[in-house]
Amino acid sequence: MNNQFEKENFRALIEPDGLQDTDMRLNIIDVFLDSEDHVTLEELMQRLRARGYDYDLDFVRECMNRWVDLGFAQKKEFDGQPPRYEHRHLGHHHDHLICTKCGKIIEFRNEEMESLQEKIAGLMGFRILQHKMEIYGICAECLKKRSPLMPLVMAKAGEKLLIKQITGGREARARLTSMGLRPGDPMEVISNDGVGRLIVAVGSTRLALGRGIAQKILVTLDTGR
Ligand SMILES: [Zn+2]
Ligand SMILES: [Zn+2]
Ligand SMILES: [Zn+2]
């Protein structure tokens, strides 16, 4: 994509607004265009400062939002992350895989998936104007780093697990047994916000577990489901 062309295009579109600070705006756009990733406002501020531009956060945000409104970039709000900006190349579309552990964002495009979506909508007489496909999970690097046996507190929402072992004293074990948790049982993590109780599904029951007790339950990925 031709950055100079995009910048001239932007200048032509904002000229009628009579803004006094076009050069500053174009500097922001320059730094943004040099970023090939999905950048947060905070990251953009750091990159601007690294290039010697010490601008006001509100000004940068306003400039980026204008750049988005005019169709040069897209603002993405992935679950659990601050808003991010990415380039918008006219006529090109892609979807995202988001790692809930390290926050990595992987782009992909799959023709089969794209046409399947058109087909599903078409069957219902629905005309798609736009869509977002966001797949949340754990990236290959994060999966590699994790040991086969981990305490339940480290699990992420949506993970399907097998209870391998219950550590701790007899009391803790008895308590878990009374809740119906036994080694070998499958479970699914419904939520784990990293600070409060975990909600897990065991069979058709939802259980709330304190972080202390969840630390004592060792689990492994249930690959059979
Ligand atoms: Zn798509
Ligand atoms: Zn990751
Ligand atoms: Zn993207």
Tab-separated table of N, CA and C and ligand atoms in Angstrom, residues 99-104 137-143 145, ligand 2:
chain	number	residue	atom	x	y	z
A	99	CYS	N	-5.025	-14.665	21.391
A	99	CYS	CA	-4.573	-15.495	22.505
A	99	CYS	C	-5.007	-14.822	23.808
A	100	THR	N	-5.759	-15.530	24.642
A	100	THR	CA	-6.249	-14.939	25.886
A	100	THR	C	-5.170	-14.953	26.963
A	101	LYS	N	-4.046	-15.598	26.666
A	101	LYS	CA	-2.968	-15.665	27.654
A	101	LYS	C	-1.951	-14.541	27.452
A	102	CYS	N	-1.398	-14.415	26.243
A	102	CYS	CA	-0.371	-13.384	26.018
A	102	CYS	C	-0.912	-12.196	25.228
A	103	GLY	N	-2.146	-12.315	24.730
A	103	GLY	CA	-2.741	-11.184	24.012
A	103	GLY	C	-2.354	-11.099	22.545
A	104	LYS	N	-1.566	-12.070	22.072
A	104	LYS	CA	-1.146	-12.049	20.667
A	104	LYS	C	-2.356	-12.089	19.719
A	137	GLY	N	-8.508	-18.050	22.161
A	137	GLY	CA	-7.919	-19.320	22.576
A	137	GLY	C	-6.510	-19.118	23.083
A	138	ILE	N	-5.693	-20.155	22.955
A	138	ILE	CA	-4.322	-20.097	23.463
A	138	ILE	C	-3.378	-20.392	22.303
A	139	CYS	N	-2.424	-19.499	22.098
A	139	CYS	CA	-1.544	-19.626	20.935
A	139	CYS	C	-0.540	-20.770	21.114
A	140	ALA	N	0.089	-21.156	20.014
A	140	ALA	CA	1.018	-22.292	20.016
A	140	ALA	C	2.155	-22.089	21.013
A	141	GLU	N	2.707	-20.870	21.083
A	141	GLU	CA	3.835	-20.602	21.995
A	141	GLU	C	3.394	-20.774	23.448
A	142	CYS	N	2.213	-20.222	23.773
A	142	CYS	CA	1.724	-20.325	25.155
A	142	CYS	C	1.415	-21.780	25.508
A	143	LEU	N	0.890	-22.528	24.546
A	143	LEU	CA	0.595	-23.942	24.808
A	143	LEU	C	1.876	-24.713	25.094
A	145	LYS	N	4.648	-23.568	26.360
A	145	LYS	CA	5.253	-23.164	27.622
A	145	LYS	C	4.586	-23.788	28.830
B	2	ZN	ZN	-0.149	-16.654	23.621
